[in-house]
XYZ file of C-alpha atoms in Angstrom:
567
model
C 133.465 79.189 143.044
C 134.835 82.186 141.171
C 133.124 85.508 141.898
C 133.269 88.345 139.394
C 134.562 91.381 141.341
C 132.164 94.319 141.523
C 134.601 96.950 140.316
C 132.059 99.486 139.136
C 134.501 102.296 139.810
C 136.555 101.194 136.841
C 133.561 102.034 134.645
C 132.987 105.542 135.923
C 134.950 107.159 133.124
C 133.591 105.212 130.129
C 130.076 104.926 131.597
C 127.423 102.469 132.693
C 125.907 99.503 130.824
C 122.542 99.370 129.114
C 119.445 98.486 131.130
C 118.145 94.964 130.914
C 114.633 94.113 129.747
C 111.906 93.055 132.169
C 109.492 90.161 131.675
C 107.010 92.463 130.015
C 109.143 92.562 126.886
C 109.212 88.822 126.469
C 107.808 88.557 122.965
C 108.241 92.015 121.516
C 111.180 94.118 120.430
C 111.849 97.563 121.944
C 110.790 99.150 118.658
C 107.341 97.638 118.895
C 106.914 98.786 122.471
C 108.108 102.293 121.816
C 105.870 102.560 118.817
C 102.860 101.479 120.832
C 103.138 103.920 123.721
C 100.675 106.761 123.077
C 101.692 110.203 124.266
C 98.411 110.539 126.114
C 99.124 107.443 128.185
C 102.599 108.682 128.988
C 101.124 111.973 130.149
C 98.877 110.106 132.566
C 101.862 108.604 134.380
C 102.142 110.335 137.749
C 105.268 112.118 138.914
C 105.759 109.332 141.458
C 105.543 106.707 138.715
C 108.074 108.597 136.607
C 110.452 108.742 139.567
C 110.029 105.042 140.306
C 110.549 104.157 136.652
C 113.714 106.226 136.396
C 115.092 104.626 139.555
C 114.362 101.099 138.337
C 116.059 101.818 135.004
C 119.055 103.310 136.794
C 119.256 100.214 138.979
C 119.145 97.932 135.954
C 121.897 99.935 134.313
C 124.143 99.530 137.355
C 123.206 95.864 137.592
C 124.234 95.281 133.992
C 127.794 96.424 134.511
C 128.229 95.232 138.077
C 127.473 91.640 137.078
C 129.175 91.797 133.694
C 132.356 93.866 133.780
C 133.004 92.835 130.159
C 129.829 94.591 129.007
C 130.360 97.486 126.639
C 129.972 100.904 128.293
C 127.030 102.881 126.945
C 125.576 106.375 127.068
C 122.618 105.464 129.281
C 124.935 104.151 131.999
C 127.013 107.336 131.792
C 123.812 109.303 132.184
C 122.807 107.231 135.235
C 126.099 107.861 136.950
C 126.084 111.577 136.140
C 122.785 111.742 137.999
C 124.478 110.189 141.034
C 127.170 112.888 141.079
C 130.807 112.588 142.044
C 130.113 113.062 145.761
C 127.200 110.638 145.943
C 127.647 108.158 148.831
C 126.730 105.293 146.488
C 130.138 105.649 144.869
C 131.826 105.379 148.225
C 129.766 102.309 149.041
C 131.378 100.518 146.118
C 134.703 100.699 147.931
C 133.508 99.569 151.332
C 130.356 97.571 150.517
C 131.469 94.699 152.734
C 132.328 96.743 155.847
C 128.843 97.641 157.087
C 128.115 97.182 160.784
C 126.173 94.179 162.010
C 122.703 94.563 163.518
C 119.349 92.820 163.837
C 116.443 92.530 161.393
C 116.266 88.917 160.292
C 114.140 86.002 161.438
C 114.355 86.040 165.262
C 113.836 82.268 165.342
C 117.177 81.675 163.662
C 120.398 83.601 163.930
C 122.425 83.154 160.749
C 126.030 84.146 161.419
C 127.619 86.906 159.373
C 128.472 85.563 155.926
C 131.935 86.865 155.096
C 132.859 84.390 152.359
C 130.112 83.830 149.808
C 132.222 81.263 147.976
C 132.030 78.928 150.967
C 128.520 79.825 152.183
C 126.489 76.674 152.928
C 122.943 77.422 151.797
C 121.696 74.234 153.483
C 121.789 76.244 156.729
C 118.712 78.167 155.589
C 117.139 76.433 152.579
C 114.623 74.589 154.768
C 113.391 77.956 156.035
C 112.052 78.783 152.562
C 109.144 77.211 150.715
C 110.751 77.973 147.350
C 113.744 76.038 145.992
C 117.038 77.639 147.042
C 120.426 76.855 145.520
C 123.768 78.597 145.704
C 125.257 79.340 142.301
C 127.982 81.807 141.224
C 125.370 84.275 139.913
C 123.479 84.108 143.228
C 126.648 85.147 145.015
C 127.257 87.935 142.516
C 123.751 89.300 143.032
C 124.242 89.268 146.793
C 127.379 91.320 146.214
C 125.388 93.609 143.928
C 122.760 94.241 146.618
C 125.533 94.899 149.136
C 127.318 97.290 146.810
C 125.997 99.267 143.814
C 122.394 98.165 144.361
C 122.417 98.934 148.058
C 120.349 102.133 148.042
C 117.597 100.406 146.051
C 117.637 97.327 148.242
C 117.164 99.585 151.249
C 114.050 101.042 149.616
C 112.745 97.598 148.738
C 113.224 96.358 152.292
C 111.624 99.472 153.743
C 108.507 98.930 151.588
C 108.432 95.160 152.070
C 106.857 95.270 155.535
C 103.822 97.049 154.095
C 103.145 94.586 151.282
C 104.634 91.171 152.098
C 102.072 90.162 154.792
C 98.987 90.751 152.627
C 100.629 89.406 149.455
C 101.719 86.189 151.155
C 98.172 85.509 152.336
C 96.947 85.711 148.736
C 99.785 83.566 147.387
C 99.096 80.889 149.995
C 95.355 80.955 149.262
C 96.168 80.407 145.573
C 98.378 77.423 146.389
C 101.721 79.106 145.726
C 104.793 79.173 147.983
C 104.640 82.249 150.187
C 108.227 83.176 149.388
C 107.194 83.723 145.770
C 106.596 87.245 147.082
C 110.261 88.030 146.384
C 109.483 87.948 142.675
C 107.526 91.180 143.183
C 110.522 92.549 145.050
C 112.880 92.130 142.089
C 110.217 93.218 139.582
C 109.247 96.529 141.184
C 110.691 96.856 144.663
C 107.058 96.528 145.877
C 106.102 99.806 144.203
C 102.511 100.132 142.917
C 103.743 103.094 140.841
C 106.492 101.216 139.008
C 106.146 101.667 135.250
C 108.561 100.346 132.632
C 109.461 101.479 129.112
C 107.582 98.400 127.880
C 104.334 99.615 129.536
C 104.567 97.100 132.378
C 102.919 98.504 135.481
C 102.408 97.826 139.159
C 104.160 95.717 141.790
C 104.090 92.583 139.602
C 104.877 94.473 136.366
C 102.090 93.231 134.095
C 102.037 94.420 130.499
C 98.523 95.450 129.358
C 97.702 92.270 127.418
C 98.795 89.844 130.146
C 97.041 91.923 132.782
C 93.772 91.762 130.860
C 94.233 88.028 130.305
C 94.285 87.541 134.073
C 91.372 89.849 134.840
C 93.057 93.166 135.607
C 90.810 95.965 134.339
C 92.520 98.825 132.489
C 90.467 101.720 131.183
C 90.139 105.482 131.281
C 89.428 105.430 135.020
C 91.428 102.610 136.582
C 94.478 100.432 136.058
C 94.123 97.421 138.331
C 97.705 96.348 137.600
C 98.635 98.976 140.200
C 96.447 97.485 142.929
C 98.691 95.278 145.135
C 95.838 92.961 146.121
C 94.311 92.432 142.673
C 97.697 92.260 140.936
C 99.003 89.677 143.418
C 95.996 87.451 142.796
C 96.527 87.788 139.038
C 100.266 87.072 139.320
C 99.522 83.994 141.423
C 97.163 82.672 138.739
C 99.734 83.352 136.025
C 102.597 81.710 137.927
C 100.422 78.738 138.811
C 99.677 78.203 135.119
C 103.359 78.507 134.206
C 104.287 76.011 136.921
C 101.700 73.534 135.675
C 102.940 73.885 132.105
C 106.679 73.736 132.823
C 106.903 71.525 135.883
C 109.113 73.469 138.319
C 109.356 76.872 139.936
C 112.670 77.909 138.406
C 111.218 77.525 134.923
C 107.987 79.226 135.994
C 109.941 82.248 137.245
C 112.057 82.356 134.107
C 108.887 82.143 131.995
C 107.399 85.052 133.943
C 110.324 87.018 132.579
C 110.659 85.546 129.087
C 107.253 84.016 128.326
C 105.958 80.479 128.716
C 106.167 79.688 125.013
C 109.861 80.507 124.836
C 110.721 78.367 127.866
C 108.583 75.512 126.579
C 110.428 75.534 123.257
C 113.767 75.634 125.047
C 112.834 72.632 127.188
C 111.730 70.675 124.116
C 114.837 71.607 122.148
C 117.365 70.899 124.901
C 115.552 67.904 126.395
C 115.898 69.076 130.000
C 113.879 70.940 132.631
C 117.010 71.930 134.566
C 117.115 75.732 134.582
C 120.876 75.872 135.122
C 121.499 73.660 132.092
C 119.131 75.767 129.992
C 121.023 78.865 131.128
C 124.300 77.444 129.914
C 124.590 78.438 126.287
C 122.475 80.311 123.789
C 118.713 80.549 123.648
C 117.767 82.597 126.712
C 118.291 86.332 127.058
C 120.827 87.364 129.667
C 118.170 88.882 131.894
C 116.240 85.620 131.909
C 119.416 83.719 132.812
C 119.925 86.173 135.679
C 116.289 86.231 136.813
C 116.279 83.085 138.971
C 119.631 83.731 140.709
C 118.565 87.325 141.324
C 115.358 86.152 142.999
C 117.246 83.629 145.175
C 119.776 86.282 146.210
C 116.982 88.723 147.002
C 115.207 86.154 149.183
C 118.423 85.353 151.067
C 119.327 88.953 151.844
C 115.735 90.013 152.581
C 115.247 87.347 155.250
C 118.726 87.651 156.740
C 119.926 91.224 156.108
C 122.320 91.309 159.073
C 124.038 88.124 157.986
C 124.681 89.716 154.599
C 126.082 93.006 155.861
C 123.070 95.284 156.423
C 122.217 97.018 159.685
C 118.634 97.518 160.808
C 118.974 101.292 160.969
C 119.497 101.345 157.196
C 115.805 100.585 156.714
C 112.808 102.829 157.281
C 110.164 100.130 157.517
C 106.619 101.044 156.480
C 103.703 99.953 158.629
C 101.320 97.348 157.177
C 97.959 98.781 156.200
C 94.671 97.474 157.500
C 91.901 98.426 155.101
C 88.125 98.616 154.977
C 86.097 98.648 151.776
C 83.363 101.226 151.225
C 80.872 101.553 148.400
C 80.836 104.770 146.368
C 77.629 104.989 144.294
C 78.712 107.690 141.826
C 81.815 109.485 140.547
C 83.234 111.428 143.476
C 86.157 113.783 143.952
C 88.826 112.201 146.182
C 88.939 115.316 148.333
C 85.225 114.936 149.074
C 85.903 111.334 150.121
C 88.868 112.411 152.247
C 86.793 115.033 154.075
C 84.027 112.522 154.730
C 86.501 109.982 156.115
C 88.533 112.673 157.921
C 91.831 111.598 156.343
C 94.259 113.380 153.963
C 93.396 113.320 150.260
C 96.837 111.915 149.449
C 96.130 108.964 151.734
C 92.965 108.137 149.779
C 94.999 108.214 146.566
C 97.789 106.129 148.096
C 95.372 103.477 149.368
C 93.770 103.228 145.924
C 96.693 103.249 143.437
C 94.530 101.791 140.663
C 92.743 105.152 140.267
C 94.045 107.110 137.266
C 92.050 110.279 138.028
C 91.491 112.364 141.125
C 88.010 110.920 141.334
C 86.313 107.539 141.484
C 84.821 106.093 138.271
C 81.158 106.507 137.322
C 79.061 104.016 139.274
C 75.532 103.346 140.479
C 73.843 102.251 143.663
C 73.446 98.746 142.212
C 77.028 98.604 140.948
C 79.045 100.876 143.241
C 82.783 101.409 143.045
C 84.634 99.666 145.883
C 87.121 102.020 147.532
C 89.788 101.226 150.163
C 89.920 103.313 153.348
C 91.953 102.866 156.554
C 90.479 100.474 159.056
C 88.208 102.299 161.495
C 87.117 105.052 159.099
C 84.239 103.262 157.359
C 81.476 104.204 159.777
C 82.449 107.874 159.862
C 82.740 108.006 156.084
C 79.319 106.481 155.517
C 77.622 108.885 157.940
C 79.327 111.979 156.508
C 79.075 110.955 152.873
C 75.328 110.427 153.101
C 74.928 114.102 154.037
C 76.740 115.347 150.916
C 74.393 116.093 148.034
C 75.311 114.180 144.836
C 75.819 117.456 142.943
C 78.488 118.415 145.505
C 80.422 115.179 145.066
C 81.559 115.728 141.501
C 80.175 117.157 138.306
C 82.083 116.320 135.132
C 81.888 115.565 131.434
C 84.121 113.278 129.393
C 85.429 115.104 126.327
C 86.968 113.304 123.344
C 89.612 115.558 121.789
C 88.852 116.672 118.228
C 91.140 118.187 115.630
C 91.687 121.856 116.438
C 90.990 121.509 120.182
C 93.141 123.226 122.765
C 92.906 122.976 126.537
C 91.794 126.586 126.942
C 89.049 126.200 124.307
C 87.751 123.025 125.930
C 87.723 124.698 129.345
C 85.791 127.685 127.987
C 83.208 125.534 126.200
C 82.365 123.691 129.432
C 82.586 126.752 131.736
C 85.497 124.952 133.394
C 89.130 125.901 134.097
C 92.342 124.541 132.508
C 94.005 123.970 135.902
C 91.118 121.815 137.112
C 91.196 119.751 133.906
C 94.943 119.202 134.214
C 94.695 118.048 137.817
C 91.691 115.799 137.269
C 93.542 114.001 134.475
C 96.915 113.827 136.216
C 98.594 116.017 133.582
C 101.172 118.709 134.149
C 101.932 121.344 131.513
C 100.257 120.442 128.261
C 100.877 122.366 125.053
C 99.277 120.005 122.557
C 96.358 117.582 122.921
C 96.208 114.367 120.942
C 93.173 113.727 118.761
C 90.758 111.043 120.074
C 92.154 111.002 123.615
C 89.644 111.625 126.404
C 89.659 114.159 129.207
C 87.604 114.380 132.372
C 86.329 117.962 132.481
C 85.057 119.245 135.857
C 82.017 121.425 135.218
C 79.889 123.770 137.327
C 76.415 122.675 138.314
C 73.518 123.588 136.043
C 71.991 125.532 138.918
C 75.037 127.806 139.287
C 75.152 128.417 135.507
C 71.458 129.332 135.449
C 71.915 131.656 138.404
C 74.968 133.267 136.820
C 77.114 132.665 139.878
C 80.373 130.840 140.530
C 80.284 127.174 141.464
C 82.013 126.720 144.826
C 82.891 123.069 144.156
C 84.620 123.946 140.888
C 86.393 126.884 142.538
C 87.752 124.510 145.186
C 89.105 122.229 142.442
C 90.838 125.138 140.718
C 92.379 126.248 144.021
C 93.608 122.713 144.766
C 95.092 122.435 141.280
C 97.015 125.687 141.675
C 98.283 124.698 145.116
C 99.495 121.423 143.635
C 101.460 123.148 140.896
C 99.217 122.528 137.875
C 99.950 125.418 135.521
C 98.315 125.637 132.085
C 100.257 126.825 129.065
C 99.323 130.317 127.884
C 96.578 130.108 125.205
C 98.796 131.834 122.635
C 101.415 129.070 123.072
C 98.987 126.179 122.687
C 99.113 124.039 119.540
C 95.697 122.875 118.254
C 95.209 119.113 118.319
C 95.996 117.462 115.009
C 98.326 120.224 113.817
C 101.348 118.894 111.908
C 104.572 119.057 113.845
C 106.692 121.559 111.977
C 110.024 123.208 112.579
C 110.176 126.967 112.874
C 112.437 127.286 109.841
C 111.516 124.881 107.060
C 114.922 125.320 105.477
C 116.509 123.815 108.605
C 115.580 120.252 107.793
C 117.226 116.861 107.938
C 118.309 115.316 111.223
C 117.544 117.950 113.846
C 118.257 116.156 117.110
C 119.373 112.774 118.464
C 118.710 111.847 122.097
C 118.894 108.744 124.258
C 115.549 107.559 125.628
C 115.307 104.273 127.583
C 118.321 102.799 125.855
C 117.149 103.739 122.352
C 118.177 106.608 120.089
C 115.271 108.911 119.216
C 115.890 110.993 116.105
C 113.898 114.119 115.277
C 113.973 114.461 111.494
C 112.677 117.436 109.533
C 111.136 116.433 106.186
C 113.068 117.840 103.216
C 111.926 118.719 99.739
C 111.551 115.520 97.725
C 111.394 113.214 100.763
C 109.063 110.227 100.862
C 108.392 107.680 103.581
C 110.188 105.045 101.520
C 113.278 107.245 101.065
C 113.397 108.097 104.771
C 112.944 104.442 105.744
C 115.905 103.485 103.533
C 118.058 106.241 105.012
C 117.412 105.127 108.600
C 117.175 101.339 107.999
C 113.599 100.918 109.159
C 110.310 100.020 107.526
C 107.653 102.378 106.184
C 105.177 100.673 108.506
C 107.270 101.570 111.551
C 107.560 105.176 110.361
C 103.767 105.337 110.102
C 103.320 103.794 113.548
C 105.913 105.981 115.278
C 104.323 109.126 113.858
C 100.693 107.974 113.685
C 100.484 108.632 109.976
C 97.308 107.327 108.314
C 97.772 104.985 105.368
C 95.755 107.252 103.101
C 97.844 110.305 103.943
C 99.047 112.261 100.942
C 102.621 113.470 100.475
C 104.789 114.657 103.361
C 104.994 118.385 104.011
C 108.430 119.979 104.057
C 109.323 120.986 107.619
C 107.138 118.364 109.313
C 109.125 116.702 112.107
C 109.160 112.902 112.179
C 110.254 110.740 115.103
C 112.545 107.805 114.251
C 113.856 105.179 116.687
C 117.052 103.220 116.182
C 119.281 100.848 118.128
C 122.643 102.326 117.226
C 123.934 105.858 117.067
C 122.980 107.182 113.655
C 125.179 109.637 111.839
C 123.427 112.968 111.524
C 122.292 113.627 107.967
C 122.568 117.211 106.955
C 120.000 118.982 104.860
C 120.542 118.737 101.131
C 121.764 121.894 99.515
């Protein structure tokens, strides 16, 4: 067996490779995904989700080069490594990835000796200890090396989280008739992070894109995104994988189809006349990430169950405790801080236990159809007793406002007797200069009684204070841009290509419309379609001519030569 050496250090000068695509992109190009991500949705992504997403993309960039030294260096990999810094210990780990001390952490019922030579490792020693098929292939060995070396800091995080999620996820998988060790698919998809969010709008520990999530019963609306809920998402993933297994006949193909799509794998099987994943991986037809998906999962399962044998020490992991939960019924929309006080737990813990919530409150509900909220085991009785004493008007008062052309955050706040900081926090937004027409905002409002009495509403004041403590700072009213205003450059004579920047492996061009420009002319200049230009910039079909100075966003695969303004 020949193992590709993990000489990432040789790539430090030229840069890192481009990130691979996750299963969520199986049937759509990056252009379609980028065009479909509304700014308002992006603004709703929490800081934690942004951090998780950046880390996953950085990991994929390192993975790309570590397992394919022949890959062309690219700007996004250079950017990833610059973030690590020259003195980052991860760089040092690349030189001594195989010299870590031995320690415990694996299955106490079986002591797998330290594996020092992956080329001669006999997987039959452990394959019967898994309920998923396990084979040793060159790419499996390379992924083990990757987890030991450049991917080590991420694998540590994954392992540290695993103890919180694996027990409950495996129960669900087993109930659905799946092998319990299928849980390692969630490990390679998200590192067991409910906050994981990809450029292709895949979300949650099992990385469902919106359409597939809805197909398998995961609700996504203004209030909740059930793709983030580990319990609900695991049940949905089990149903999806079970269907793929029934359609394709074996687990390797089912896993690959989770990444690439069942239709693609089915066509490949029919075309090549085999259901052997390794044969299908040999040659053209499958994307590289799909070819790597199965060996990556096998490698992850091996190292996760036997970390000491594969060079990890137990003190490298900060294992999270499993959570025991109780469900409580919330009959109406309620601020999470009110719930936290009633249950006598921190507000952040309520949010953490209920990652599907997109706002700092529970959704509207009724006594007949209450919202089911997770709380720590042992807090249900106290919550119910305390919550019953809180008057409904003290739980949360809000309105849902649909943004109209000309709206600004300060104007909306004034019209509802609210405060910009409270609106920002309730909607999970940080600084916001421009609102997007037709998006919705939850607006905390004072009670009618306090308005009639001409006095301040204490509940609203508490929300404003919490928002300020949490760092929510509104933009000054004089710097706000009314919703629906055309994006224009300060100096209309400074038009043409204004800026090129790398975003998620794509080049985003900011282009200032010049005199005489048309959508057709711009599309020809940048080798894209008029339809994509309209979609990227949300231009209505009936729109009249372009205004000089309006800034258009254009996406492209390759570095585009800057086009100077015509003289």
